[in-house]
Amino acid sequence: MSLDVTQVLLSAQSADGAIRKHAEESLMQFQEQNLPGFLLSLSSEMASEEKPEESRRLAGLILKNALDAKEQHRKNELFQRWLALDTGAKAHIKGLLLQTLTSSVASARSTASQVIAKVAGIEIPQKQWPELIGSLLANIHQVQPNVKQATLETLGYLCEEVSPDAVEQDQVNKILTAVVQGMNASEANSDVRLAATRALYNALGFAQVNFSNDMERDYIMRVVCEATQSPEVKIRQAAFECLVAISSTYYDKLATDMQDIFNITAKAVRGDEESVALQAIEFWSSICDEEIDILDEYSSEFTADSDVPCYYFIKQALPALVPMLLETLLKQEEDQDLDEGAWNLAMAGGTCLGLVARTVGDDIVPLVMPFVEENITKSEWRQREAATYAFGSILEGPSADKLAPLVNVALGFMLSALMKDPSNHVKDTTAWTLGRIFEFLHGSALETPPIITGENCQQILTVLLHSMKDVPNVAEKACGALYFLAQGYVDAGSASPLSPFFQDIVQNLLMVTHRDDAGESRLRTAAYETLNEVVRCSTEETAPIVMQLVPVIMVELHQTLEAEKLSTDEREKRSELQGLLCGCLQVIIQKLGGMESTKYSFLQYADQMMDLFLKVFACRNATVHEEAMLAIGALAYAAGPNFAKYMTQFYQYLEMGLQNFEEYQVCAITVGVVGDLCRALEDKILPFCDGIMTQLLKDLSSNQLHRSVKPPIFSCFGDIALAIGEDFEKYLIYAMPMLQSAADLSAHTTATDDEMLDYTNQLRNGILEAYSGILQGFKSSPKTQLLMPFAPHIIQFLDALYNGKDMDDTVMKTAIGVLGDLADTLGVHAGPLINQSTSSQAFLEECLASDDPLVKESADWARIAVSRAVSG
């Protein structure tokens, strides 16, 4: 196929839509008809110095997208497609890519670096392209700085794409040597030094062995610290980024360098450009994160789990670190409260101070309080705001005993500042600090005398409700403070101090949602979130006021459905509002539907509500779908078997939700709602089960659906079986093989990291919940025998879990419950199987001795069922 690739690539960037579309179609056609020729043409385009920069750049981008994708299933397809190409064609393409690294055009070199790394990411784990790293390292000795720079950039990208265990240690050493040499102060070309510093950032994961060798580690650390002093700001920033990465990857190797690192970070924070100073503060935030994690592990029962000792770097640095952070708080920007994405020195310093407080607890208080006391009454707003921010930042970490006396003194002052301070900045931070006081020092769980009493509660509410009329950013923080104030009374029973003010609170929050400027500073969202929390924490006494809220919110939701001919922006705002209103109705449904005194009078609204929710589905917006689906789940739970009358109309939307692979959160929530429906409708869900089960089985077989949705689908099998009992018989031949293969997979998964272990345990729990529901569903049915063929496999699964020793308490509780269900449902038929099991007895004994009351309770029940089955 003859095609002027250069011209087509230029046309694909044309301002004229028709020309652009035609060019894109030509490229697509070329790719489909002759993939090797297509990829070869693109790499030739990139390598040719005669071609225009624009066509070369796009050629590289298309090549990169032909090798990689965000979605895992698509990524796998592209990997396999590349591996299947003719070896000769691949070699030709790779040769052209390496040639492009020597181009005089920076954008061509940079794009080639990325494409080479993508190919390496596919081939190196397959033991292909063994000569690549050698060729790249040979380039390092080239005289031309541009080749050196492009090669270092490629090595950096390569380390990002390839897993460390796919590269031999000998090659790792050579890569690190090349990178660290490129970072050296003796490297005259700053582009080369910058590329090397950025490459080291990506290569740190490969340096485990090197950091374990004192000499090599000292050399790497010296070069990184020297680079933080480079005359070039970008190099200094990149070097500090390396230090941040080292602080989390090699925390336990830093003891000898800490004094030097403190000096260079302090110098940067006090005098360098903001981009560099922010990274210097980030280093200390990262050390805090590490020590918080280690100390958390110390305090949990599994002391042995922490492989890394805590070096208490933060505790040692406190006397110098805290004053440095306090200085940064005075470097605020004029309009930082109005910009949601703002991030500057003062904000980074306050965030770090908060982490320091969580790391060292009480020790921080005497170091911060003099700064607060000195600045809180100053005439300059910056000093008052910094003092308030410092105080608010240290409220999480230190003990309530240490903080309560200070808060008792500060509370009156803060309330007065929120009403009267002339600066919006100060009011914004004051309202935030009040929110932190209510979040961490108020609530039934605290041992200390309450900070909020009958005497000051009214004053606090008066001030917060008044502040909700202030400018949007202050009003939003006032809503946040009220949210935590209400949350602290969630267990107050019938005597909530908020009850007398409930009507006022609700009316004020509704007024905020109607403000013309409620779209700014997340104000409308904050007001609804607070209203939800106020409703959630309400009592029997205030239920009538919550009931009056139902028609108000329904009318508002109805109004959003009336609007027509909206612009994209208006449609987005409408969707956001619909989501908030559905979320609010969900909380009201749960509250009123959960109290016997209000349930029946509340359900008079069910028809109208359901009608509104179905209309909301017609608007086709993922976020709104999630919220409406959750509200329907709550309504089904409240209405019980009476919900059956809505099923025919609702079913099409339920099916749509289960088919929504793209927006997998919608799919996951819909699966949860199927569970709610099963509990509400019981056997009345039977007419819809064929459709639901077909869709759930399709979801499980799909490689496009996000893996997080699969565990809840398995437990949904259990919900369905519990609801329809022996009628689940016709689904056994489909569901059981799926459960068995998933069980085998999850029992023998060796988790490589915490995230994988969490997922594996969620999967195991989902499978066990399915088994439990199926066993209980068939209990005392004449068809119990149908489950006998599956029983040996269930026992094997439980044995494998017990012997694997890596289940969490939730899985343990469900697993021992399944052993009980098996014995209970199959009775004497299960006895011999349990006797033959390698670990049932040991598993039972371990669960009976568990500290977790839920595991123990489940085991007590299982023991009785098992002894009946075995002795029968």
CSV table of N, CA and C in Angstrom, one decimal, residues 571-669:
chain,number,residue,atom,x,y,z
A,571,ARG,N,-25.1,20.6,32.3
A,571,ARG,CA,-25.5,19.2,32.5
A,571,ARG,C,-24.6,18.5,33.6
A,572,GLU,N,-23.4,18.9,33.5
A,572,GLU,CA,-22.4,18.4,34.5
A,572,GLU,C,-22.8,18.8,35.9
A,573,LYS,N,-23.2,20.1,36.0
A,573,LYS,CA,-23.7,20.7,37.4
A,573,LYS,C,-24.9,20.0,37.8
A,574,ARG,N,-25.8,19.7,36.8
A,574,ARG,CA,-27.1,19.1,37.2
A,574,ARG,C,-26.8,17.6,37.7
A,575,SER,N,-25.9,16.9,37.0
A,575,SER,CA,-25.6,15.6,37.4
A,575,SER,C,-25.0,15.6,38.9
A,576,GLU,N,-24.1,16.6,39.1
A,576,GLU,CA,-23.5,16.6,40.5
A,576,GLU,C,-24.6,16.8,41.5
A,577,LEU,N,-25.6,17.7,41.2
A,577,LEU,CA,-26.7,18.0,42.2
A,577,LEU,C,-27.5,16.8,42.4
A,578,GLN,N,-27.8,16.1,41.2
A,578,GLN,CA,-28.7,14.9,41.4
A,578,GLN,C,-28.0,13.8,42.2
A,579,GLY,N,-26.7,13.7,42.1
A,579,GLY,CA,-25.9,12.7,42.9
A,579,GLY,C,-26.0,13.1,44.3
A,580,LEU,N,-25.9,14.4,44.7
A,580,LEU,CA,-25.9,14.8,46.1
A,580,LEU,C,-27.3,14.5,46.6
A,581,LEU,N,-28.4,14.8,45.8
A,581,LEU,CA,-29.7,14.6,46.3
A,581,LEU,C,-30.1,13.2,46.5
A,582,CYS,N,-29.6,12.3,45.6
A,582,CYS,CA,-29.8,10.9,45.8
A,582,CYS,C,-29.1,10.4,47.0
A,583,GLY,N,-27.9,10.9,47.2
A,583,GLY,CA,-27.1,10.5,48.4
A,583,GLY,C,-27.8,10.9,49.7
A,584,CYS,N,-28.4,12.1,49.7
A,584,CYS,CA,-29.1,12.6,50.8
A,584,CYS,C,-30.3,11.7,51.1
A,585,LEU,N,-31.1,11.4,50.0
A,585,LEU,CA,-32.2,10.5,50.2
A,585,LEU,C,-31.8,9.1,50.7
A,586,GLN,N,-30.7,8.6,50.3
A,586,GLN,CA,-30.3,7.3,50.8
A,586,GLN,C,-30.1,7.3,52.3
A,587,VAL,N,-29.4,8.4,52.8
A,587,VAL,CA,-29.2,8.5,54.3
A,587,VAL,C,-30.5,8.6,55.0
A,588,ILE,N,-31.5,9.4,54.4
A,588,ILE,CA,-32.8,9.5,55.1
A,588,ILE,C,-33.5,8.2,55.1
A,589,ILE,N,-33.5,7.5,54.0
A,589,ILE,CA,-34.1,6.2,53.9
A,589,ILE,C,-33.6,5.2,54.9
A,590,GLN,N,-32.2,5.2,55.1
A,590,GLN,CA,-31.6,4.3,56.1
A,590,GLN,C,-32.1,4.7,57.5
A,591,LYS,N,-32.1,6.0,57.7
A,591,LYS,CA,-32.5,6.5,59.1
A,591,LYS,C,-33.9,6.2,59.4
A,592,LEU,N,-34.8,6.7,58.5
A,592,LEU,CA,-36.3,6.5,58.9
A,592,LEU,C,-36.8,5.1,58.6
A,593,GLY,N,-36.2,4.4,57.7
A,593,GLY,CA,-36.6,3.0,57.4
A,593,GLY,C,-36.0,2.1,58.5
A,594,GLY,N,-35.0,2.5,59.2
A,594,GLY,CA,-34.4,1.7,60.2
A,594,GLY,C,-35.0,1.8,61.6
A,595,MET,N,-36.0,2.8,61.8
A,595,MET,CA,-36.6,3.0,63.1
A,595,MET,C,-38.1,2.5,63.0
A,596,GLU,N,-38.5,1.7,63.9
A,596,GLU,CA,-39.8,1.1,63.9
A,596,GLU,C,-40.8,2.3,64.0
A,597,SER,N,-40.5,3.4,64.7
A,597,SER,CA,-41.5,4.4,65.0
A,597,SER,C,-41.8,5.2,63.7
A,598,THR,N,-40.8,5.2,62.7
A,598,THR,CA,-41.1,6.0,61.6
A,598,THR,C,-41.2,5.2,60.3
A,599,LYS,N,-40.8,3.9,60.3
A,599,LYS,CA,-40.8,3.1,59.1
A,599,LYS,C,-42.0,3.2,58.3
A,600,TYR,N,-43.2,3.0,58.9
A,600,TYR,CA,-44.4,2.8,58.1
A,600,TYR,C,-44.9,4.1,57.6
A,601,SER,N,-44.8,5.2,58.4
A,601,SER,CA,-45.2,6.5,57.8
A,601,SER,C,-44.3,7.0,56.7
A,602,PHE,N,-43.0,6.6,56.9
A,602,PHE,CA,-42.0,7.0,55.8
A,602,PHE,C,-42.3,6.3,54.5
A,603,LEU,N,-42.7,5.0,54.6
A,603,LEU,CA,-42.8,4.2,53.3
A,603,LEU,C,-44.0,4.7,52.4
A,604,GLN,N,-44.8,5.7,52.9
A,604,GLN,CA,-45.8,6.3,52.1
A,604,GLN,C,-45.2,7.0,50.9
A,605,TYR,N,-43.9,7.4,51.1
A,605,TYR,CA,-43.2,8.1,50.0
A,605,TYR,C,-42.5,7.2,49.0
A,606,ALA,N,-42.5,5.9,49.3
A,606,ALA,CA,-41.7,4.9,48.5
A,606,ALA,C,-42.0,5.0,47.0
A,607,ASP,N,-43.4,5.1,46.6
A,607,ASP,CA,-43.7,5.1,45.2
A,607,ASP,C,-43.1,6.3,44.5
A,608,GLN,N,-43.3,7.5,45.1
A,608,GLN,CA,-42.8,8.7,44.5
A,608,GLN,C,-41.2,8.6,44.4
A,609,MET,N,-40.6,8.1,45.4
A,609,MET,CA,-39.1,8.1,45.4
A,609,MET,C,-38.7,7.2,44.3
A,610,MET,N,-39.3,6.0,44.2
A,610,MET,CA,-38.9,5.0,43.2
A,610,MET,C,-39.0,5.6,41.8
A,611,ASP,N,-40.1,6.3,41.6
A,611,ASP,CA,-40.4,7.0,40.3
A,611,ASP,C,-39.3,8.0,40.0
A,612,LEU,N,-38.8,8.7,41.0
A,612,LEU,CA,-37.8,9.7,40.8
A,612,LEU,C,-36.4,9.0,40.4
A,613,PHE,N,-36.1,7.9,41.2
A,613,PHE,CA,-34.9,7.2,40.9
A,613,PHE,C,-34.8,6.7,39.5
A,614,LEU,N,-36.0,6.1,39.1
A,614,LEU,CA,-36.0,5.5,37.7
A,614,LEU,C,-35.8,6.6,36.7
A,615,LYS,N,-36.3,7.8,36.9
A,615,LYS,CA,-36.1,8.9,36.0
A,615,LYS,C,-34.6,9.4,36.0
A,616,VAL,N,-34.0,9.3,37.2
A,616,VAL,CA,-32.6,9.7,37.3
A,616,VAL,C,-31.8,8.7,36.4
A,617,PHE,N,-32.1,7.4,36.4
A,617,PHE,CA,-31.3,6.5,35.6
A,617,PHE,C,-31.3,6.9,34.1
A,618,ALA,N,-32.4,7.5,33.7
A,618,ALA,CA,-32.6,7.8,32.3
A,618,ALA,C,-31.6,8.9,31.9
A,619,CYS,N,-31.0,9.6,32.9
A,619,CYS,CA,-30.0,10.7,32.6
A,619,CYS,C,-28.6,10.2,32.2
A,620,ARG,N,-28.4,8.9,32.4
A,620,ARG,CA,-27.1,8.3,32.0
A,620,ARG,C,-25.9,9.0,32.4
A,621,ASN,N,-25.6,9.0,33.7
A,621,ASN,CA,-24.4,9.6,34.2
A,621,ASN,C,-23.9,8.7,35.3
A,622,ALA,N,-22.6,8.3,35.2
A,622,ALA,CA,-22.1,7.2,36.1
A,622,ALA,C,-22.2,7.5,37.6
A,623,THR,N,-21.8,8.8,38.0
A,623,THR,CA,-21.8,9.1,39.4
A,623,THR,C,-23.2,9.1,39.9
A,624,VAL,N,-24.2,9.6,39.1
A,624,VAL,CA,-25.6,9.7,39.6
A,624,VAL,C,-26.1,8.3,39.7
A,625,HIS,N,-25.7,7.4,38.7
A,625,HIS,CA,-26.2,6.0,38.7
A,625,HIS,C,-25.8,5.3,40.0
A,626,GLU,N,-24.5,5.6,40.4
A,626,GLU,CA,-24.0,5.0,41.7
A,626,GLU,C,-24.9,5.4,42.9
A,627,GLU,N,-25.1,6.7,43.0
A,627,GLU,CA,-25.9,7.2,44.1
A,627,GLU,C,-27.3,6.8,44.1
A,628,ALA,N,-28.0,6.8,42.9
A,628,ALA,CA,-29.4,6.3,42.8
A,628,ALA,C,-29.5,4.8,43.1
A,629,MET,N,-28.5,4.1,42.6
A,629,MET,CA,-28.5,2.6,42.9
A,629,MET,C,-28.4,2.3,44.4
A,630,LEU,N,-27.5,3.1,45.1
A,630,LEU,CA,-27.3,2.9,46.5
A,630,LEU,C,-28.6,3.3,47.3
A,631,ALA,N,-29.3,4.3,46.8
A,631,ALA,CA,-30.5,4.8,47.4
A,631,ALA,C,-31.6,3.7,47.2
A,632,ILE,N,-31.6,3.1,46.0
A,632,ILE,CA,-32.6,2.0,45.8
A,632,ILE,C,-32.3,0.8,46.6
A,633,GLY,N,-31.0,0.5,46.8
A,633,GLY,CA,-30.7,-0.6,47.7
A,633,GLY,C,-31.2,-0.4,49.1
A,634,ALA,N,-31.1,0.9,49.6
A,634,ALA,CA,-31.5,1.2,50.9
A,634,ALA,C,-33.1,1.1,51.0
A,635,LEU,N,-33.7,1.6,49.9
A,635,LEU,CA,-35.2,1.5,49.9
A,635,LEU,C,-35.7,0.1,49.9
A,636,ALA,N,-35.0,-0.8,49.1
A,636,ALA,CA,-35.4,-2.2,49.1
A,636,ALA,C,-35.3,-2.8,50.5
A,637,TYR,N,-34.2,-2.5,51.2
A,637,TYR,CA,-34.0,-3.0,52.5
A,637,TYR,C,-35.1,-2.6,53.5
A,638,ALA,N,-35.5,-1.3,53.3
A,638,ALA,CA,-36.5,-0.7,54.2
A,638,ALA,C,-37.9,-1.3,53.8
A,639,ALA,N,-38.2,-1.5,52.5
A,639,ALA,CA,-39.6,-1.9,52.1
A,639,ALA,C,-39.8,-3.4,52.2
A,640,GLY,N,-38.7,-4.1,52.2
A,640,GLY,CA,-38.8,-5.6,52.4
A,640,GLY,C,-39.5,-6.2,51.2
A,641,PRO,N,-40.3,-7.2,51.4
A,641,PRO,CA,-41.0,-7.9,50.3
A,641,PRO,C,-41.9,-7.0,49.4
A,642,ASN,N,-42.3,-5.9,50.0
A,642,ASN,CA,-43.2,-5.0,49.3
A,642,ASN,C,-42.4,-4.3,48.1
A,643,PHE,N,-41.1,-4.4,48.1
A,643,PHE,CA,-40.4,-3.8,47.0
A,643,PHE,C,-40.6,-4.6,45.7
A,644,ALA,N,-41.2,-5.8,45.8
A,644,ALA,CA,-41.4,-6.6,44.6
A,644,ALA,C,-42.1,-5.8,43.5
A,645,LYS,N,-43.1,-5.0,43.9
A,645,LYS,CA,-43.9,-4.3,42.9
A,645,LYS,C,-43.1,-3.4,42.0
A,646,TYR,N,-41.9,-3.0,42.4
A,646,TYR,CA,-41.1,-2.1,41.5
A,646,TYR,C,-40.1,-2.8,40.6
A,647,MET,N,-40.0,-4.1,40.8
A,647,MET,CA,-38.9,-4.9,40.1
A,647,MET,C,-39.1,-4.9,38.6
A,648,THR,N,-40.3,-5.0,38.1
A,648,THR,CA,-40.4,-5.1,36.7
A,648,THR,C,-39.8,-3.8,36.0
A,649,GLN,N,-40.2,-2.7,36.6
A,649,GLN,CA,-39.7,-1.4,36.0
A,649,GLN,C,-38.2,-1.3,36.2
A,650,PHE,N,-37.8,-1.7,37.4
A,650,PHE,CA,-36.4,-1.4,37.8
A,650,PHE,C,-35.4,-2.4,37.1
A,651,TYR,N,-35.9,-3.6,36.8
A,651,TYR,CA,-35.0,-4.6,36.3
A,651,TYR,C,-34.0,-4.2,35.2
A,652,GLN,N,-34.6,-3.4,34.2
A,652,GLN,CA,-33.7,-3.1,33.0
A,652,GLN,C,-32.5,-2.2,33.5
A,653,TYR,N,-32.7,-1.4,34.5
A,653,TYR,CA,-31.6,-0.6,35.0
A,653,TYR,C,-30.6,-1.4,35.8
A,654,LEU,N,-31.1,-2.4,36.5
A,654,LEU,CA,-30.3,-3.3,37.3
A,654,LEU,C,-29.4,-4.1,36.3
A,655,GLU,N,-30.0,-4.5,35.2
A,655,GLU,CA,-29.2,-5.2,34.2
A,655,GLU,C,-28.1,-4.3,33.6
A,656,MET,N,-28.6,-3.1,33.3
A,656,MET,CA,-27.6,-2.1,32.7
A,656,MET,C,-26.4,-1.9,33.6
A,657,GLY,N,-26.7,-1.8,34.9
A,657,GLY,CA,-25.6,-1.7,35.9
A,657,GLY,C,-24.7,-2.8,35.9
A,658,LEU,N,-25.2,-4.1,35.8
A,658,LEU,CA,-24.4,-5.3,35.8
A,658,LEU,C,-23.6,-5.4,34.6
A,659,GLN,N,-24.0,-4.7,33.5
A,659,GLN,CA,-23.3,-4.8,32.2
A,659,GLN,C,-22.3,-3.7,32.1
A,660,ASN,N,-22.2,-2.8,33.1
A,660,ASN,CA,-21.4,-1.6,32.9
A,660,ASN,C,-19.9,-1.9,33.3
A,661,PHE,N,-19.1,-2.5,32.3
A,661,PHE,CA,-17.7,-2.9,32.6
A,661,PHE,C,-16.9,-1.6,32.7
A,662,GLU,N,-17.2,-0.6,31.8
A,662,GLU,CA,-16.4,0.6,31.7
A,662,GLU,C,-16.3,1.3,33.0
A,663,GLU,N,-17.5,1.6,33.6
A,663,GLU,CA,-17.5,2.3,34.9
A,663,GLU,C,-17.8,1.2,36.0
A,664,TYR,N,-16.6,0.6,36.3
A,664,TYR,CA,-16.8,-0.7,37.1
A,664,TYR,C,-17.3,-0.4,38.5
A,665,GLN,N,-17.2,0.9,39.0
A,665,GLN,CA,-17.8,1.1,40.3
A,665,GLN,C,-19.3,1.0,40.3
A,666,VAL,N,-19.9,1.4,39.2
A,666,VAL,CA,-21.3,1.3,39.0
A,666,VAL,C,-21.7,-0.2,39.1
A,667,CYS,N,-20.9,-1.0,38.4
A,667,CYS,CA,-21.1,-2.5,38.3
A,667,CYS,C,-21.0,-3.1,39.8
A,668,ALA,N,-20.0,-2.7,40.5
A,668,ALA,CA,-19.8,-3.2,41.8
A,668,ALA,C,-20.9,-2.8,42.8
A,669,ILE,N,-21.4,-1.6,42.7
A,669,ILE,CA,-22.5,-1.1,43.5
A,669,ILE,C,-23.8,-1.9,43.1
